[in-house]
Amino acid sequence: MDNIATQETTKQAGELFNSLVNNIAVNIKGKNPVIHLCCVCLFAGGHLLIEDVPGVGKTTLAKSIAESLGLVQSRIQFTPDLLPGDVIGTSIYNQENNSFEFRPGPVFANILLADEINRASPKTQSALLESMEERNVTYDGKTHKLPNPHMVIATQNPIEIGGTYPLPESQLDRFMMSLSMGYPSAQDEAAILQGSSTKQKLSPIISQDELFMIQNVAKSIYVADIVVEYIIGLSHQTRINSNISLGVSPRGSLALYRAAQVLALSLGRHYVIPDDVKSLAPKTWEHRLILTSRAKLEGVKNIDVMQNVVNSVEIPTLKEV
C-alpha cells in the first residue's frame, strides 16, 4: 500500500492543479468546468479533442494551456492539401556529408495544437496515429522519440460543415476526451465585446517537474475493486447496446480509469468514488461510440445512447478509504 497516494500528497498536487485552472481562466471567461476537464485530460496523460462551431475560443484554450505550462508548443493548421510529411517531418539532402537527414516536423513538441484537424484528408490525419499512442514517429525505418510530456490538443468543426472529413475510428479512440466549449453567457460575451477580457500572454504557473509530480500522484490515487467493476460494467453495456455497432475498447476503459484518478485528485480526494466515473464516462466515451446504421437513420445521438448506458448500470456504494 506504500504506492497509494496520501491525503497530504494529494492536497499538494490538487492545489497545483487548481492554480493551473485559474491561470487558464484568465483568457477563457466563464468556462471553468471545461478548463477543469482539459486539465484532467492533461494530467492523465491523454489527448484532447475540442469540437464546436468556429469562434468560441477553442484555439485560445489550447494556447493558454501550453503557455501556462511553459513547454514547447507548435501549431498545425490542417487543410485539405496538408501532407503527412508536413506533420511528422521529412528527409532533407545534406550536400556536405552526401546523405539524407531527418528534419523533425511540428509534431515534435510538448503541446501540439492540431487546429481544425477534420479539414485534412484521412491520410494526413493518420500521420498522428503512432505519435498519439506510442509517443514516437517512424520514418524511413527509424524510430524517433517525441519529447515528454507530449499532448495533442485537436480542434474540429462539426462534420456537418462543408469541407470537413470525419475522423477515423482509430483516430477517435486515441483521444482521451472530447469536449465542447459552448457559447459564452450574455455577461461573458458583453465583456468580450467591451474588451475587458482581452487575451493575455500567460506566464508558466507549473514547472515540468511539478507536472510530472502531479501525474505520478494521480497514478497512485486509490481505485477500489468495486469501482473497477463499475467501469467494466459500463464498458460491457456499450458492447451489447442495440444502438451501438462498435463499443468502447479496453483503451477507452483505461482512459476512464486514469481520468477518474485525476478528477479525484483535483477535488482533494486520495481515492476514486463511483460518481467520478459516472461524471466522466460521457466525456471519455461518447466520441468513441459508433452507432448502427439504423440508429443513425432514426436520428439517435451519441449523447443519448451514452446516457442510456450510464443509466443502465447501478452505481455501487463505496465506503470511504
Short mmCIF file of C-alpha atoms in Angstrom, two decimals:
data_model
loop_
_atom_site.label_atom_id
_atom_site.label_comp_id
_atom_site.label_asym_id
_atom_site.label_seq_id
_atom_site.Cartn_x
_atom_site.Cartn_y
_atom_site.Cartn_z
CA MET A 1 0.00 0.00 0.00
CA ASP A 2 3.09 2.26 0.03
CA ASN A 3 2.41 3.41 -3.50
CA ILE A 4 -1.08 4.66 -2.64
CA ALA A 5 -1.42 8.45 -2.55
CA THR A 6 -1.79 10.05 0.86
CA GLN A 7 -4.08 12.90 1.78
CA GLU A 8 -1.06 15.20 2.11
CA THR A 9 0.45 14.49 -1.32
CA THR A 10 -2.99 14.64 -2.88
CA LYS A 11 -3.64 18.06 -1.34
CA GLN A 12 -0.35 19.44 -2.64
CA ALA A 13 -0.98 18.13 -6.15
CA GLY A 14 -4.59 19.30 -6.07
CA GLU A 15 -3.56 22.86 -5.18
CA LEU A 16 -1.20 22.98 -8.15
CA PHE A 17 -3.93 21.54 -10.37
CA ASN A 18 -6.40 24.25 -9.40
CA SER A 19 -3.79 27.01 -9.77
CA LEU A 20 -3.40 25.92 -13.39
CA VAL A 21 -7.17 26.04 -13.92
CA ASN A 22 -7.33 29.57 -12.50
CA ASN A 23 -4.43 30.74 -14.65
CA ILE A 24 -6.02 29.47 -17.86
CA ALA A 25 -9.34 31.03 -16.85
CA VAL A 26 -7.75 34.48 -17.24
CA ASN A 27 -8.14 34.09 -21.01
CA ILE A 28 -11.21 31.84 -21.09
CA LYS A 29 -14.06 33.53 -19.28
CA GLY A 30 -16.94 31.57 -17.81
CA LYS A 31 -15.65 28.15 -18.87
CA ASN A 32 -14.06 26.82 -15.69
CA PRO A 33 -15.80 23.40 -15.92
CA VAL A 34 -14.40 22.90 -19.43
CA ILE A 35 -10.94 24.07 -18.36
CA HIS A 36 -11.08 21.71 -15.38
CA LEU A 37 -11.76 18.73 -17.66
CA CYS A 38 -8.98 19.81 -20.03
CA CYS A 39 -6.53 19.72 -17.13
CA VAL A 40 -7.86 16.32 -16.06
CA CYS A 41 -7.01 15.06 -19.56
CA LEU A 42 -3.56 16.67 -19.41
CA PHE A 43 -2.51 15.13 -16.10
CA ALA A 44 -3.98 11.76 -17.06
CA GLY A 45 -1.56 11.71 -19.98
CA GLY A 46 -4.27 11.86 -22.61
CA HIS A 47 -5.03 13.75 -25.80
CA LEU A 48 -7.92 16.17 -26.15
CA LEU A 49 -10.45 16.75 -28.93
CA ILE A 50 -12.38 20.02 -28.78
CA GLU A 51 -15.36 20.10 -31.11
CA ASP A 52 -17.52 23.17 -31.59
CA VAL A 53 -18.51 25.87 -34.03
CA PRO A 54 -15.86 28.44 -35.06
CA GLY A 55 -15.12 31.44 -32.89
CA VAL A 56 -15.90 30.19 -29.37
CA GLY A 57 -12.30 30.04 -28.09
CA LYS A 58 -11.07 26.54 -28.93
CA THR A 59 -7.66 27.70 -30.15
CA THR A 60 -7.29 30.21 -27.33
CA LEU A 61 -7.92 27.48 -24.80
CA ALA A 62 -5.26 25.22 -26.32
CA LYS A 63 -2.68 28.02 -26.44
CA SER A 64 -3.45 29.07 -22.86
CA ILE A 65 -2.79 25.53 -21.63
CA ALA A 66 0.59 25.46 -23.39
CA GLU A 67 1.60 28.90 -22.11
CA SER A 68 0.61 28.04 -18.54
CA LEU A 69 2.95 25.05 -18.61
CA GLY A 70 5.90 26.83 -20.19
CA LEU A 71 6.56 23.92 -22.53
CA VAL A 72 7.49 23.75 -26.20
CA GLN A 73 4.39 24.15 -28.30
CA SER A 74 3.65 24.02 -32.01
CA ARG A 75 0.61 24.56 -34.15
CA ILE A 76 -0.54 22.93 -37.36
CA GLN A 77 -3.35 24.43 -39.39
CA PHE A 78 -4.93 21.38 -41.03
CA THR A 79 -6.05 21.98 -44.62
CA PRO A 80 -7.09 19.65 -47.47
CA ASP A 81 -3.65 19.94 -49.12
CA LEU A 82 -1.65 19.17 -45.95
CA LEU A 83 0.64 16.14 -46.32
CA PRO A 84 1.83 13.61 -43.68
CA GLY A 85 5.37 14.95 -44.05
CA ASP A 86 4.12 18.40 -43.04
CA VAL A 87 3.15 16.85 -39.70
CA ILE A 88 5.87 14.35 -38.76
CA GLY A 89 8.79 15.74 -40.76
CA THR A 90 10.80 14.73 -43.81
CA SER A 91 14.29 13.88 -45.04
CA ILE A 92 16.46 16.67 -46.42
CA TYR A 93 19.56 16.03 -48.52
CA ASN A 94 22.74 17.32 -46.90
CA GLN A 95 25.31 18.15 -49.55
CA GLU A 96 28.13 18.39 -47.02
CA ASN A 97 28.04 14.74 -45.98
CA ASN A 98 26.25 13.46 -49.09
CA SER A 99 23.35 11.92 -47.14
CA PHE A 100 19.73 12.49 -46.18
CA GLU A 101 18.94 13.85 -42.71
CA PHE A 102 15.61 13.68 -40.93
CA ARG A 103 14.14 17.11 -40.15
CA PRO A 104 11.52 16.82 -37.39
CA GLY A 105 8.10 18.27 -38.09
CA PRO A 106 5.83 20.24 -35.74
CA VAL A 107 4.66 17.03 -34.04
CA PHE A 108 7.94 17.11 -32.10
CA ALA A 109 6.61 19.37 -29.36
CA ASN A 110 5.28 19.01 -25.83
CA ILE A 111 1.93 20.53 -26.76
CA LEU A 112 0.75 20.14 -30.34
CA LEU A 113 -2.25 22.18 -31.40
CA ALA A 114 -3.85 20.43 -34.37
CA ASP A 115 -6.22 23.17 -35.49
CA GLU A 116 -9.31 22.10 -37.47
CA ILE A 117 -7.98 18.55 -37.74
CA ASN A 118 -11.01 17.36 -39.68
CA ARG A 119 -10.22 19.64 -42.63
CA ALA A 120 -7.28 17.43 -43.64
CA SER A 121 -7.62 14.17 -45.55
CA PRO A 122 -7.76 10.86 -43.65
CA LYS A 123 -4.25 10.07 -44.97
CA THR A 124 -2.83 13.13 -43.23
CA GLN A 125 -4.90 12.58 -40.09
CA SER A 126 -3.42 9.09 -39.82
CA ALA A 127 0.06 10.60 -39.55
CA LEU A 128 -0.75 11.25 -35.88
CA LEU A 129 -1.79 7.68 -35.02
CA GLU A 130 1.65 6.41 -33.97
CA SER A 131 2.68 9.59 -32.20
CA MET A 132 -0.52 9.76 -30.13
CA GLU A 133 -0.33 6.14 -28.99
CA GLU A 134 3.39 5.37 -28.74
CA ARG A 135 4.88 8.86 -28.35
CA ASN A 136 7.28 8.31 -31.22
CA VAL A 137 7.45 8.64 -35.01
CA THR A 138 8.83 6.12 -37.50
CA TYR A 139 10.31 7.49 -40.72
CA ASP A 140 12.42 5.57 -43.25
CA GLY A 141 12.55 2.62 -40.87
CA LYS A 142 13.96 4.66 -37.99
CA THR A 143 12.09 5.48 -34.79
CA HIS A 144 12.30 8.98 -33.36
CA LYS A 145 11.17 9.64 -29.80
CA LEU A 146 8.86 12.55 -29.07
CA PRO A 147 9.51 14.88 -26.12
CA ASN A 148 7.95 14.10 -22.75
CA PRO A 149 5.28 15.20 -21.99
CA HIS A 150 3.51 15.08 -25.35
CA MET A 151 -0.13 16.07 -25.71
CA VAL A 152 -2.20 16.63 -28.84
CA ILE A 153 -4.97 19.17 -28.49
CA ALA A 154 -7.05 18.95 -31.65
CA THR A 155 -9.89 21.25 -32.58
CA GLN A 156 -12.55 20.47 -35.14
CA ASN A 157 -15.67 22.00 -36.53
CA PRO A 158 -18.81 19.86 -36.66
CA ILE A 159 -18.61 17.38 -39.54
CA GLU A 160 -21.84 18.76 -40.98
CA ILE A 161 -19.94 21.89 -42.03
CA GLY A 162 -18.71 21.77 -45.64
CA GLY A 163 -15.10 20.84 -46.40
CA THR A 164 -14.56 18.52 -43.45
CA TYR A 165 -13.71 14.82 -43.11
CA PRO A 166 -14.97 12.60 -40.28
CA LEU A 167 -12.13 11.33 -38.10
CA PRO A 168 -11.45 7.57 -38.49
CA GLU A 169 -12.49 5.32 -35.60
CA SER A 170 -8.87 4.51 -34.77
CA GLN A 171 -8.10 8.21 -34.50
CA LEU A 172 -11.09 8.96 -32.28
CA ASP A 173 -10.13 6.15 -29.92
CA ARG A 174 -6.77 7.81 -29.27
CA PHE A 175 -8.36 10.93 -27.81
CA MET A 176 -8.95 10.54 -24.09
CA MET A 177 -11.71 13.15 -24.05
CA SER A 178 -13.96 15.07 -26.40
CA LEU A 179 -15.27 18.39 -25.12
CA SER A 180 -17.36 21.27 -26.39
CA MET A 181 -16.77 24.91 -25.47
CA GLY A 182 -20.31 26.14 -25.98
CA TYR A 183 -21.38 29.73 -26.47
CA PRO A 184 -20.48 32.25 -23.75
CA SER A 185 -23.11 33.66 -21.43
CA ALA A 186 -24.56 37.10 -22.19
CA GLN A 187 -22.39 38.62 -19.46
CA ASP A 188 -19.17 36.99 -20.72
CA GLU A 189 -19.93 37.93 -24.32
CA ALA A 190 -20.53 41.53 -23.27
CA ALA A 191 -17.10 41.52 -21.61
CA ILE A 192 -15.56 40.24 -24.84
CA LEU A 193 -17.22 42.97 -26.90
CA GLN A 194 -16.16 45.67 -24.46
CA GLY A 195 -12.57 44.49 -24.44
CA SER A 196 -12.39 43.70 -20.74
CA SER A 197 -11.34 40.11 -21.47
CA THR A 198 -8.51 40.78 -23.93
CA LYS A 199 -6.27 37.78 -24.41
CA GLN A 200 -3.13 37.91 -22.31
CA LYS A 201 0.25 36.24 -22.68
CA LEU A 202 0.18 33.84 -19.75
CA SER A 203 3.20 33.10 -17.58
CA PRO A 204 4.07 29.49 -16.69
CA ILE A 205 2.34 28.52 -13.46
CA ILE A 206 3.53 24.90 -13.23
CA SER A 207 7.05 23.63 -13.94
CA GLN A 208 7.78 20.44 -15.85
CA ASP A 209 8.89 18.71 -12.64
CA GLU A 210 5.63 19.71 -10.94
CA LEU A 211 3.68 18.40 -13.91
CA PHE A 212 5.39 15.01 -13.60
CA MET A 213 4.78 15.07 -9.84
CA ILE A 214 1.06 15.60 -10.30
CA GLN A 215 0.90 12.81 -12.89
CA ASN A 216 2.71 10.42 -10.56
CA VAL A 217 0.44 11.26 -7.63
CA ALA A 218 -2.60 10.79 -9.87
CA LYS A 219 -1.46 7.30 -10.85
CA SER A 220 -1.30 6.36 -7.16
CA ILE A 221 -4.84 7.54 -6.36
CA TYR A 222 -6.65 4.53 -4.90
CA VAL A 223 -9.29 2.82 -7.04
CA ALA A 224 -11.29 0.16 -5.20
CA ASP A 225 -12.18 -3.13 -6.88
CA ILE A 226 -15.85 -2.20 -6.81
CA VAL A 227 -15.08 0.95 -8.86
CA VAL A 228 -13.09 -1.10 -11.37
CA GLU A 229 -16.06 -3.44 -11.70
CA TYR A 230 -18.30 -0.42 -12.27
CA ILE A 231 -16.09 0.75 -15.17
CA ILE A 232 -16.11 -2.75 -16.65
CA GLY A 233 -19.89 -2.93 -16.29
CA LEU A 234 -20.29 0.33 -18.18
CA SER A 235 -17.91 -0.72 -20.97
CA HIS A 236 -19.76 -4.03 -21.32
CA GLN A 237 -23.03 -2.19 -21.77
CA THR A 238 -21.60 -0.23 -24.72
CA ARG A 239 -20.74 -3.54 -26.39
CA ILE A 240 -24.23 -5.05 -26.11
CA ASN A 241 -26.36 -1.94 -26.66
CA SER A 242 -28.59 -2.43 -29.71
CA ASN A 243 -27.86 1.09 -31.00
CA ILE A 244 -24.07 0.66 -30.93
CA SER A 245 -22.14 -1.23 -33.60
CA LEU A 246 -18.72 -0.56 -32.05
CA GLY A 247 -18.47 -0.19 -28.28
CA VAL A 248 -15.73 1.04 -26.01
CA SER A 249 -12.30 -0.59 -26.34
CA PRO A 250 -10.03 -1.54 -23.43
CA ARG A 251 -8.11 1.65 -24.26
CA GLY A 252 -11.30 3.57 -23.56
CA SER A 253 -11.78 1.79 -20.23
CA LEU A 254 -8.22 2.64 -19.21
CA ALA A 255 -8.78 6.27 -20.24
CA LEU A 256 -11.80 6.49 -17.93
CA TYR A 257 -9.83 4.84 -15.11
CA ARG A 258 -6.94 7.33 -15.43
CA ALA A 259 -9.21 10.33 -15.80
CA ALA A 260 -11.18 9.36 -12.68
CA GLN A 261 -7.94 9.25 -10.70
CA VAL A 262 -7.03 12.79 -11.75
CA LEU A 263 -10.54 14.09 -11.10
CA ALA A 264 -10.43 12.69 -7.57
CA LEU A 265 -7.06 14.38 -7.02
CA SER A 266 -8.36 17.73 -8.26
CA LEU A 267 -11.24 17.50 -5.78
CA GLY A 268 -8.90 16.80 -2.86
CA ARG A 269 -9.53 13.08 -2.53
CA HIS A 270 -6.89 10.32 -2.46
CA TYR A 271 -9.41 7.76 -3.73
CA VAL A 272 -11.90 7.47 -6.59
CA ILE A 273 -15.64 7.25 -5.98
CA PRO A 274 -18.22 5.89 -8.46
CA ASP A 275 -19.59 9.38 -9.09
CA ASP A 276 -16.19 10.36 -10.54
CA VAL A 277 -16.58 7.59 -13.10
CA LYS A 278 -20.21 8.42 -13.83
CA SER A 279 -19.50 12.11 -14.47
CA LEU A 280 -16.52 11.40 -16.75
CA ALA A 281 -17.92 8.49 -18.77
CA PRO A 282 -19.77 10.67 -21.35
CA LYS A 283 -16.71 12.90 -21.88
CA THR A 284 -14.32 9.99 -22.35
CA TRP A 285 -16.56 7.57 -24.25
CA GLU A 286 -19.19 9.46 -26.22
CA HIS A 287 -16.88 10.19 -29.17
CA ARG A 288 -15.74 6.54 -29.29
CA LEU A 289 -19.19 5.07 -29.86
CA ILE A 290 -20.03 4.07 -33.42
CA LEU A 291 -23.79 3.83 -33.85
CA THR A 292 -25.58 1.35 -36.06
CA SER A 293 -26.92 2.49 -39.44
CA ARG A 294 -30.45 2.06 -38.17
CA ALA A 295 -29.81 4.25 -35.13
CA LYS A 296 -28.34 6.97 -37.34
CA LEU A 297 -31.34 6.87 -39.68
CA GLU A 298 -33.66 7.19 -36.71
CA GLY A 299 -31.79 10.29 -35.56
CA VAL A 300 -30.33 8.73 -32.43
CA LYS A 301 -27.44 10.76 -30.99
CA ASN A 302 -24.28 9.54 -29.27
CA ILE A 303 -25.05 11.60 -26.19
CA ASP A 304 -28.46 9.94 -25.78
CA VAL A 305 -27.02 6.44 -26.17
CA MET A 306 -24.23 7.22 -23.71
CA GLN A 307 -26.74 8.47 -21.17
CA ASN A 308 -28.74 5.28 -21.62
CA VAL A 309 -25.59 3.24 -20.96
CA VAL A 310 -24.84 5.16 -17.76
CA ASN A 311 -28.42 4.79 -16.52
CA SER A 312 -28.43 1.04 -17.22
CA VAL A 313 -25.68 0.26 -14.69
CA GLU A 314 -26.37 0.62 -10.99
CA ILE A 315 -23.96 2.90 -9.12
CA PRO A 316 -22.15 0.87 -6.43
CA THR A 317 -21.86 2.03 -2.83
CA LEU A 318 -18.29 2.72 -1.75
CA LYS A 319 -17.08 3.11 1.81
CA GLU A 320 -14.58 5.94 2.27
CA VAL A 321 -10.93 4.92 2.25
#
